[in-house]
Amino acid sequence: MNTHPIRNIGVIAHVDAGKTTTSERILFHTGKNHRIGDVSHGDTTMDFDEQERRRGITINSAATTVFWKGAQINLIDTPGHIDFNIEVNRSLRVLDGAIVVFDGVAGVEPQTETNWRLADRYHVPRIAFVNKLDRVGADFPRVVAMIGERLGVKTAVTQWPIGAEGGFRGVVDLLSLKALTWTSDEVGGHLHEGPVPEDLRAVVQAWRAKLIDQVVEQDDDVLAAFLDGNEPTVEQLQACLRKGTLAGAFVPVLAGAAFRNKGVEPLLDAAVAYLPAPGEVAAQAGQPEADPDGPLAALAFKVVAEPTGTMVYVRVYRGRLKPGDVVLNGNTGKRERIARLYEVHANKVEELEVVEAGGIAAIVGLKDTVTGHTLTDPAVPLVLESITVPEAVIDVAIEPKTQDDQQHLGKALAAMVREDPSLRVRQDAESGQTLLSGMGELQLEVSVEKLRTRHRVEVTVGRPQVAFRETLSHAVEVTHLHKKQSGGPGQFAEVVLRFEPLARGDGVVFENESVGGAIPREFVPAIEAGIRRAAQSGVVAGYPTVDFKATLLDGRFHERDSSAMAFELAAGAAFREAAAQAGASLLEPVMAVEVTTPAEFVGDVLGDLSRRRGLVRGQDSRGNAAVVDAHVPLREMFGYIGHLRAMSSGRAQYTMQFERYAEAPASVLSAVRAG
């Protein structure tokens, strides 16, 4: 059993699965808080932002440090709403393990699935906590089956619930065969250990046998002894569970009802017992070894603008950080000085003298470091894997209300984009409007509110618009000569470029295949910059052009008249020619939509989705409700909630998240061009 005292853990889930409630209970049971915060009362510790408390949702990931049975747990509570997925993304990038909370009624929901795939990408071991087992319709075995089927993982059930729905009162630990029950739902309801209830013995023995068969395969000696008829000890089973969890062979599943204070202490025990310590999964996650005496390697994963200065949250993978240290930003090549270090507990901070490998802290004093940048020892530079930023799919036009607001708007937007890299700001080439882009209407609504409340900038906001994209339909090769002579030094640049479409999501790729010094090396970056700048405004409808490759094949220059500016202008003009010749097409964001509705309204829901150009991919049942899974263009989803409530007497609900960009039909292109 690993005895390293640190665990860096995130709590992730779909919105309303009970994630923040679970985090608040963890704070209470570890002694960090002496009273329990309640989402419905707006007094939670982890959701401390005024908008979070007013809306009853998590918007920002919040970090804290707690202690449990000798282990230090650095805990990050993340948002469940898809609009704030960047917070989950960057948190999982720096965490070693995660607690995934599932609603005991709804089971695996869309955002849980998205977060699970993110955890797969970053090789983060997980334990599953099936929550809300006290609710009507809660079904533990069904949720366990859903986890296995929808997420494609093997589940290792380590607990079995005692009682169901309103009668849920505890769990049986399948390893120790002890019944863990709580005397009441209230704060301070004590945990009692006892024998397995008589009516559960058969089912408990069956699930325990299944668990043992799974976990003993992780240790050859334990397996051999088991096959010889020797029952493994609890300690041996725990060691095998830990080994299998870290290797991704299975996911331990626990049960509880966090709001009723049932199951939290065993969940903490499992987090310490089965989730990795810093460095334990370093190799498979592509991280440096967690050596405190090695050269510094740290990753900035969050930036927050505070009144007292900008705080940059970092995870230290190797080495140590101290106030006064000078570090190298591996991405920019610039040196920065650490002014102060803080341990963060939600919105409170405590100054630190040192942070060693495995630690998470906030730094004050960094001026040019943003999300995804690597901080290193200047003598041993390196760049760690960055953080993937999701697509922005929706725009709003914003205009300052007064001259004073005009002066402050640019600075405020720059600060917000630095904090949240999933926001984008650009100028519309035709109208000159400032466009703020994000992942959904809620994110943009929260961002505009932040402009007003935090940055004191009043703006007028246009209607949300779809963030279309453009792309090239086929490959084309162009030659463009840029030549001007007007009395003084001339401008001369000729480029030969090939443009070709790429797969969706590949972005813009530039390669230089020119040979023989046809174009001096110092001008090549200007050519790439010219293409990327021109691609920000496509020829079809003025939207950014994406998913293409530009290859520099040849060109000519003039000893006296050529300049970086001339080559940048030539490359931009070449792109516009190529886009016109290549039959550029319009791309629209398509959303994965899940509608949960009473069965009697399924026909109406299916018909409505079809009218919205939706493609229904499947239908399932969840308790007494039907679940419809569809892909629908975002353009058709504006105002959907009102229609859905009207056709279902207010009983249906839906979630959606970005799925992909797809070519828009001619009718949409005509409508977009018409404005």
XYZ file of C-alpha atoms in Angstrom, residues 133-134 140 159-173 178-185 191-192 197 200 255-257 260-263 266:
38
model
C -29.282 6.770 -3.469
C -31.903 8.194 -1.084
C -27.514 1.278 -7.814
C -19.823 -1.425 -1.594
C -23.460 -2.507 -1.662
C -26.288 -0.206 -0.486
C -28.345 -0.992 2.606
C -31.923 0.061 1.962
C -33.269 1.914 -1.057
C -34.684 5.360 -1.816
C -36.105 6.856 1.414
C -34.970 3.768 3.334
C -31.300 4.093 2.317
C -29.276 4.064 5.527
C -25.771 2.815 4.732
C -23.516 0.480 2.784
C -21.859 -2.913 3.127
C -18.080 -2.855 2.598
C -18.937 -4.899 7.554
C -22.201 -2.977 7.425
C -21.564 0.782 7.697
C -24.675 2.690 8.794
C -25.314 6.250 9.921
C -27.551 7.076 12.871
C -29.230 10.085 11.214
C -29.217 12.363 8.182
C -20.967 5.981 11.572
C -21.574 2.526 13.030
C -28.028 -7.582 7.390
C -28.500 -8.899 2.065
C -22.334 4.172 -2.908
C -23.846 6.948 -0.806
C -26.069 9.980 -0.357
C -27.712 13.019 3.886
C -24.102 12.617 5.120
C -24.015 8.938 4.210
C -20.967 7.414 2.556
C -15.623 5.600 3.266
